[in-house]
Amino acid sequence: MTDYWDPLIERMPVDELKKVQEEKLVQLVHYVYNHSIFYRKRFDKAGISPDDINSLADITRLPFTTKQDLRDTYPTGMFCVPKKMVVRYHASSGTTGKPTVVGYTQNDINEWTISLARALTSIGIGREDVVQVGYGYGLFTGGLGLHYGAEMVGASAIPTSSGNTERQIELMQDLGSTVIACTPSYFLHMSEVVNKLGINFKDDTELKCGVFGAEPWSQEMRQRIEKQTGIKAYDIFGTSEISGPLFTECTYQDGIHIWADQFLIEVIDPKSGEQLPDGERGELVVTTLVKEALPLIRYRIGDLTVINSEPCKCGRTHPRIMRILGRTDDMIIVRGINVFPGQVEAVLLTIPEVAEHYQLIIDRKGELDTLTVQVEVTKDVFSDKISDLMRLENKVGKSLKTVLNLSAKVELVEPGTIPRSMGKAQRVIDKRKI
Ligand code: ADP
Ligand code: ZN
């Protein structure tokens, strides 16, 4: 049985949903043109007037916006409301450069929370649940976002934030947390600490699922987490620019539902900027349909994904995005081969002797870029003979080569060697830039 937060909207026939989007898009272009000097200039420069936008198809006539625009107008130059309307600020974590500031009206906070209430309901979270929020509280949107969402569905939120792991586990046991929301890499660390304490999630906690996101993670990582801990691991997606964490998979775990009455998504070819059809992988572009303080038109998020517009088995009609491969700028090019860290993760985790902790180190020897994949092995394997370890190193190297066509030096390292993460894991160390 699937529960809905707002069945009328979540199951709205696709045609009607498109009509809602069209109306909102038409309003939006007038709104931004009339409320922001930035958008007025941008439209004028592109020779486009709000009156030119009358249908969903017209969206391709609108210019893109980018993170660089937010940086150029730092801190609030793209806002469409006076400061007195802003009830909250957050800032991005600055993964790819200078952090950007985002702001919210009261209505923006409500819409953000509604989005999460629908999402959390779609994975069966409700009044009976205790949601431990292990995302960072503060400028990062993860903590407060999940906190408000959990409260809206009537669950109890525990604002542990990230870190202080032993205390987190104690609270998890004492308060009976049924849901943990944190980055997948922090959950890996939490699992290790649970093992060290001589307990396990299945017998010693009431945990039933995890809401994991804020960084790329692979399907293979999901399988490992679910197998090792007995919980369901769900993917959650969002970025500070479009509010924060907003969308999750439903219990079918087959793509992340994007609420079409609030956001209009496209996937484009990152090079040409052309819209791509459903099913083709490209860069995710989002237009916010209901945001007041910082509406974004055709914002190039930079994440690579695929849109699936088929209604889902759960009955929801809103489009889904499939697992994020990474951002366009996460791509590593090693001697002409393009790879994403997530693809390396997927290969590594198909090898049972290899643990979930890894790091990619890029360096330059002379003219040549080199890639070293450091990966931890499980405890049992580490006590094996050196010759066995070398055999395993070869096996990992071969798998990377076969699946990704990537030649990398593989270094197996002792369990616990690679730094653990409290938030977003740093999986790539580029020594060429140090
Ligand atoms: P930034 O990291 O850009 O400073 P945010 O903290 O808002 O800003 O992070 C948003 C980014 O995190 C997304 O653009 C995406 O790259 C990544 N991200 C968030 N959720 C996921 C997810 N479920 N899978 C993969 N990547 C994700
Ligand atoms: Zn679904």
XYZ file of C-alpha atoms and ligand atoms in Angstrom:
462
model
C 0.000 0.000 0.000
C 1.349 3.342 -0.969
C 0.579 6.404 1.072
C 0.475 9.842 -0.472
C 0.930 13.204 1.153
C -1.165 14.954 -1.478
C -2.791 12.297 -3.664
C -4.555 14.771 -5.956
C -1.327 16.399 -6.989
C 0.957 13.375 -6.819
C -1.337 11.295 -9.055
C -2.527 14.123 -11.302
C -2.812 13.002 -14.937
C 0.264 14.044 -16.897
C -1.684 16.363 -19.247
C -3.123 18.288 -16.334
C 0.251 18.452 -14.671
C 1.699 19.933 -17.850
C -1.044 22.542 -17.910
C -0.199 23.509 -14.343
C 3.448 23.816 -15.323
C 2.625 25.924 -18.347
C 0.549 28.385 -16.350
C 3.228 28.678 -13.710
C 5.995 29.098 -16.272
C 4.149 31.933 -17.979
C 3.614 33.672 -14.635
C 7.208 33.068 -13.628
C 8.796 34.804 -16.607
C 6.719 37.911 -15.940
C 7.531 37.721 -12.247
C 11.298 37.545 -12.672
C 11.318 40.162 -15.425
C 9.422 42.584 -13.214
C 11.220 41.852 -9.959
C 14.867 41.436 -10.840
C 17.278 43.653 -12.687
C 19.422 40.591 -13.337
C 16.674 38.738 -15.244
C 15.480 41.854 -17.038
C 18.981 42.431 -18.395
C 19.427 38.739 -19.212
C 16.152 38.584 -21.159
C 16.781 41.883 -22.924
C 20.218 40.710 -23.977
C 18.769 37.498 -25.366
C 16.126 39.544 -27.203
C 13.314 37.783 -25.382
C 10.270 39.315 -23.761
C 8.080 37.563 -21.174
C 5.236 37.815 -23.690
C 7.140 35.444 -25.991
C 6.717 32.575 -23.522
C 3.270 31.046 -23.917
C 3.809 27.307 -23.823
C 6.083 24.712 -22.251
C 7.879 24.285 -25.559
C 8.859 27.963 -25.474
C 11.141 27.258 -22.544
C 14.019 26.496 -24.895
C 13.967 30.154 -25.958
C 14.950 31.231 -22.457
C 18.607 31.705 -21.583
C 20.230 29.415 -19.011
C 21.378 30.540 -15.588
C 24.431 29.093 -13.877
C 26.311 28.976 -10.609
C 28.598 31.615 -12.090
C 25.599 33.987 -12.250
C 25.031 33.463 -8.539
C 28.715 34.156 -7.906
C 28.757 37.248 -10.112
C 25.774 38.676 -8.267
C 26.958 37.535 -4.815
C 25.374 37.697 -2.318
C 21.782 38.573 -3.241
C 21.836 40.164 -6.706
C 19.499 37.540 -8.199
C 16.868 37.820 -5.475
C 13.383 38.867 -6.590
C 12.102 40.104 -3.231
C 13.189 42.904 -0.906
C 15.338 41.747 1.999
C 12.546 42.230 4.494
C 10.683 39.346 2.841
C 13.579 36.942 3.410
C 13.087 34.714 6.451
C 16.161 32.528 6.051
C 19.542 32.317 4.338
C 21.646 29.262 3.570
C 24.856 28.855 1.636
C 26.115 26.091 -0.624
C 28.940 23.947 0.649
C 31.255 25.322 -1.980
C 32.272 21.989 -3.486
C 33.223 23.652 -6.748
C 34.456 27.090 -5.704
C 33.229 30.156 -3.852
C 30.072 29.319 -1.912
C 26.830 30.922 -3.048
C 24.139 32.386 -0.836
C 20.487 31.456 -1.161
C 17.434 33.023 0.506
C 13.861 32.018 1.250
C 10.556 33.736 1.905
C 8.170 32.075 4.349
C 6.349 30.633 1.381
C 9.598 29.220 -0.043
C 10.264 27.407 3.226
C 6.709 26.019 3.164
C 7.025 24.764 -0.419
C 10.410 23.194 0.331
C 8.942 21.417 3.330
C 5.904 20.237 1.345
C 8.229 18.763 -1.262
C 10.008 16.777 1.435
C 6.768 15.797 3.142
C 5.591 14.213 -0.114
C 8.978 12.530 -0.551
C 9.237 11.168 2.986
C 5.655 9.899 2.795
C 6.553 8.120 -0.451
C 9.121 6.054 1.442
C 6.681 5.270 4.191
C 7.847 7.762 6.802
C 5.092 9.152 9.015
C 3.852 9.823 12.526
C 5.207 6.615 14.004
C 8.729 7.368 12.899
C 11.710 8.826 14.673
C 13.985 10.542 12.171
C 17.574 11.061 13.228
C 18.929 13.940 11.175
C 22.650 13.360 10.767
C 23.098 15.937 8.014
C 24.940 19.047 9.101
C 22.820 21.811 10.636
C 23.894 25.318 9.794
C 24.522 27.000 6.488
C 24.279 23.624 4.757
C 20.659 22.952 3.815
C 20.653 19.237 4.682
C 20.034 19.398 8.436
C 17.277 21.992 8.648
C 15.666 20.757 5.429
C 15.183 17.193 6.652
C 14.283 18.453 10.091
C 11.323 20.498 8.838
C 10.259 17.720 6.453
C 10.269 15.109 9.222
C 8.233 17.354 11.494
C 5.702 18.105 8.771
C 4.879 14.406 8.285
C 4.417 14.143 12.024
C 7.556 12.112 12.736
C 9.848 13.015 15.635
C 13.025 14.701 14.462
C 16.281 14.250 16.385
C 18.645 17.042 15.345
C 21.925 15.234 15.990
C 23.661 16.889 13.026
C 26.806 15.076 11.862
C 29.721 13.955 14.016
C 29.915 12.753 17.606
C 29.170 9.310 16.285
C 29.116 7.262 19.479
C 26.636 9.656 21.020
C 24.526 9.432 17.842
C 24.390 5.675 18.171
C 23.488 5.892 21.837
C 20.615 8.263 21.008
C 19.576 6.041 18.144
C 19.171 3.186 20.607
C 17.665 5.183 23.453
C 15.096 7.092 21.388
C 14.374 4.277 18.960
C 15.297 6.049 15.720
C 13.613 4.323 12.799
C 15.158 6.521 10.104
C 18.654 7.895 9.676
C 19.172 10.787 7.273
C 22.819 11.533 6.434
C 25.362 11.235 3.658
C 25.988 7.628 2.593
C 29.655 8.066 3.446
C 28.833 9.197 6.979
C 26.541 6.216 7.360
C 29.440 3.923 6.398
C 31.437 5.475 9.189
C 28.516 5.100 11.593
C 28.245 1.413 10.665
C 31.917 0.905 11.488
C 31.474 2.496 14.885
C 28.399 0.326 15.491
C 30.531 -2.756 14.761
C 33.304 -1.528 17.033
C 30.797 -1.165 19.857
C 29.968 -4.829 19.400
C 26.364 -4.207 18.383
C 24.465 -4.297 15.103
C 21.633 -2.301 13.571
C 19.337 -5.295 13.147
C 19.277 -6.535 16.729
C 20.176 -3.472 18.721
C 18.339 -0.605 17.022
C 14.939 0.001 15.445
C 16.388 1.491 12.310
C 14.380 0.585 9.204
C 15.661 2.945 6.555
C 18.231 5.537 5.579
C 17.699 8.699 3.541
C 21.060 9.098 1.886
C 22.251 11.826 -0.437
C 24.168 15.096 -0.846
C 26.894 13.170 -2.685
C 27.018 10.618 -5.477
C 26.727 6.961 -4.469
C 26.296 3.886 -6.575
C 23.682 1.176 -6.805
C 26.404 -1.239 -5.639
C 26.910 0.884 -2.522
C 23.170 0.681 -1.877
C 23.248 -3.096 -2.150
C 26.121 -3.348 0.288
C 24.526 -1.031 2.820
C 21.204 -2.868 2.643
C 22.832 -6.278 2.920
C 25.180 -5.401 5.744
C 22.750 -3.435 7.900
C 19.346 -4.854 6.998
C 17.861 -1.385 6.400
C 16.404 0.065 3.197
C 18.651 2.724 1.674
C 16.862 5.504 -0.228
C 18.380 8.168 -2.443
C 17.582 11.849 -1.785
C 18.526 14.711 -4.080
C 18.615 18.465 -4.015
C 20.944 21.430 -4.106
C 20.951 24.632 -2.122
C 20.147 26.697 -5.214
C 16.782 25.000 -5.681
C 16.183 25.054 -1.874
C 18.075 22.070 -0.461
C 17.205 18.367 -0.201
C 13.816 18.101 -1.924
C 13.222 14.808 -3.716
C 13.587 11.110 -2.954
C 12.889 7.773 -4.512
C 9.674 6.046 -3.498
C 9.626 2.528 -2.064
C 10.114 1.119 -5.584
C 13.639 2.572 -5.597
C 13.451 3.269 -9.285
C 14.334 6.922 -9.764
C 13.813 10.103 -7.796
C 10.398 11.768 -8.139
C 10.639 15.463 -9.067
C 7.452 17.347 -8.177
C 6.396 18.840 -11.466
C 4.007 21.402 -9.984
C 7.015 22.958 -8.230
C 9.909 22.307 -10.599
C 10.275 21.916 -14.317
C 13.182 19.724 -15.343
C 15.062 19.264 -18.571
C 18.155 17.317 -19.499
C 20.487 18.971 -21.989
C 23.602 18.114 -23.897
C 26.245 19.873 -21.765
C 28.191 20.920 -24.844
C 25.506 22.183 -27.225
C 22.871 23.149 -24.655
C 20.237 21.310 -26.745
C 17.393 19.626 -24.903
C 17.709 15.823 -24.889
C 14.801 13.385 -25.039
C 13.786 11.167 -22.113
C 16.166 8.309 -21.539
C 19.275 10.134 -22.738
C 21.893 11.113 -20.242
C 22.814 14.758 -19.963
C 23.025 17.721 -17.644
C 20.074 18.421 -15.383
C 18.474 21.852 -15.828
C 15.847 23.040 -13.369
C 13.327 25.863 -13.496
C 11.743 26.646 -10.145
C 8.021 27.232 -10.662
C 6.973 28.495 -7.251
C 10.011 30.046 -5.595
C 9.686 33.697 -4.618
C 13.004 34.900 -3.183
C 15.380 33.251 -5.612
C 13.534 31.798 -8.576
C 15.819 30.191 -11.115
C 15.183 29.936 -14.810
C 16.781 27.016 -16.646
C 19.426 26.660 -13.961
C 22.264 24.374 -15.009
C 22.778 22.273 -11.929
C 25.705 20.459 -13.472
C 24.638 16.964 -12.393
C 24.418 14.268 -15.007
C 21.283 12.173 -15.109
C 18.490 10.716 -17.229
C 14.788 11.688 -17.109
C 12.118 9.012 -17.017
C 8.621 10.470 -17.538
C 6.765 7.144 -17.369
C 4.354 7.120 -14.443
C 5.821 5.060 -11.606
C 4.466 1.818 -10.177
C 3.646 3.747 -7.020
C 0.988 5.684 -8.911
C 2.839 8.987 -8.972
C 2.782 10.701 -12.333
C 5.643 13.133 -11.792
C 8.855 12.573 -13.751
C 11.802 10.790 -12.214
C 15.514 11.360 -12.520
C 17.693 8.289 -12.425
C 20.721 7.952 -10.130
C 23.079 10.914 -10.500
C 26.359 9.960 -12.121
C 28.147 13.049 -10.812
C 28.591 16.611 -11.911
C 29.987 17.504 -15.274
C 33.031 18.874 -13.469
C 33.564 15.682 -11.386
C 34.711 13.913 -14.490
C 38.305 12.803 -14.419
C 40.196 12.466 -17.657
C 43.084 10.064 -17.412
C 45.080 9.613 -20.550
C 42.052 10.366 -22.655
C 39.595 8.161 -20.757
C 36.688 9.934 -19.095
C 35.490 8.504 -15.794
C 33.395 9.515 -12.854
C 34.382 8.479 -9.324
C 30.967 6.800 -8.993
C 31.773 4.469 -11.862
C 34.987 3.440 -10.138
C 32.982 2.853 -6.953
C 30.535 0.641 -8.826
C 33.374 -1.536 -10.142
C 35.198 -1.745 -6.817
C 32.125 -2.808 -4.905
C 31.417 -5.750 -7.161
C 34.566 -7.321 -5.685
C 33.639 -8.879 -2.322
C 37.137 -8.657 -0.779
C 37.158 -4.895 -1.232
C 35.659 -2.595 1.432
C 33.541 0.515 0.805
C 36.291 3.057 1.409
C 38.312 4.314 -1.508
C 40.053 7.359 -2.880
C 41.267 8.386 -6.300
C 44.578 10.191 -6.456
C 45.481 12.024 -9.605
C 49.015 13.181 -10.169
C 51.280 14.092 -13.034
C 54.536 12.372 -13.928
C 56.287 14.387 -16.603
C 53.639 14.974 -19.213
C 51.462 12.070 -18.166
C 48.543 12.112 -15.765
C 48.466 9.171 -13.411
C 45.572 7.738 -11.466
C 46.002 5.708 -8.324
C 42.980 3.980 -6.865
C 43.485 3.397 -3.174
C 40.986 1.020 -1.705
C 40.653 -0.652 1.650
C 40.271 -4.382 1.890
C 38.199 -6.215 4.455
C 39.909 -7.245 7.702
C 40.116 -10.945 6.813
C 41.725 -10.222 3.494
C 44.280 -7.881 4.994
C 45.711 -10.643 7.156
C 46.253 -12.800 4.069
C 49.634 -13.479 2.479
C 51.294 -10.735 0.449
C 51.031 -12.866 -2.658
C 47.264 -13.098 -2.170
C 47.058 -9.342 -1.787
C 49.013 -8.845 -4.987
C 46.676 -11.209 -6.762
C 43.724 -9.161 -5.506
C 45.376 -5.916 -6.609
C 45.679 -7.381 -10.071
C 42.082 -8.493 -10.048
C 40.862 -5.002 -9.126
C 43.095 -3.428 -11.760
C 41.773 -5.820 -14.391
C 38.148 -5.157 -13.514
C 38.688 -1.408 -13.800
C 40.352 -1.936 -17.132
C 37.647 -4.254 -18.470
C 34.623 -2.294 -17.324
C 35.853 1.280 -17.659
C 38.725 0.853 -20.057
C 40.761 2.641 -17.462
C 44.361 1.872 -16.546
C 44.959 2.771 -12.950
C 47.491 1.810 -10.345
C 45.640 -0.046 -7.611
C 46.831 0.169 -4.025
C 45.133 -2.018 -1.458
C 45.322 -0.445 1.961
C 44.649 -1.529 5.519
C 41.120 -1.114 6.902
C 40.746 2.319 8.498
C 43.473 4.024 6.428
C 41.313 6.251 4.241
C 39.894 9.307 6.030
C 36.250 8.914 7.104
C 33.737 11.579 6.293
C 31.252 13.379 8.534
C 29.574 15.062 5.589
C 30.346 14.938 1.898
C 33.209 12.514 1.270
C 36.262 13.713 -0.594
C 36.886 10.851 -2.967
C 39.244 12.569 -5.379
C 42.584 14.099 -4.496
C 44.050 16.003 -7.370
C 47.718 16.497 -6.595
C 48.231 18.364 -9.858
C 46.434 21.299 -8.276
C 48.213 21.203 -4.914
P 27.587 22.515 -3.427
O 28.070 21.129 -3.104
O 27.423 22.779 -4.879
O 28.305 23.583 -2.720
P 25.078 21.693 -2.243
O 25.559 21.473 -0.861
O 23.740 22.280 -2.419
O 26.074 22.617 -2.961
O 25.175 20.301 -3.000
C 24.398 19.945 -4.087
C 25.111 18.916 -4.943
O 25.316 17.700 -4.207
C 24.318 18.478 -6.137
O 24.436 19.388 -7.202
C 24.930 17.122 -6.452
O 26.146 17.263 -7.166
C 25.254 16.580 -5.088
N 24.179 15.675 -4.672
C 23.170 15.930 -3.839
N 22.374 14.840 -3.682
C 22.897 13.866 -4.460
C 22.539 12.506 -4.746
N 21.492 11.911 -4.186
N 23.317 11.835 -5.620
C 24.371 12.409 -6.203
N 24.773 13.666 -5.969
C 24.049 14.401 -5.108
Zn 7.310 5.967 -7.421
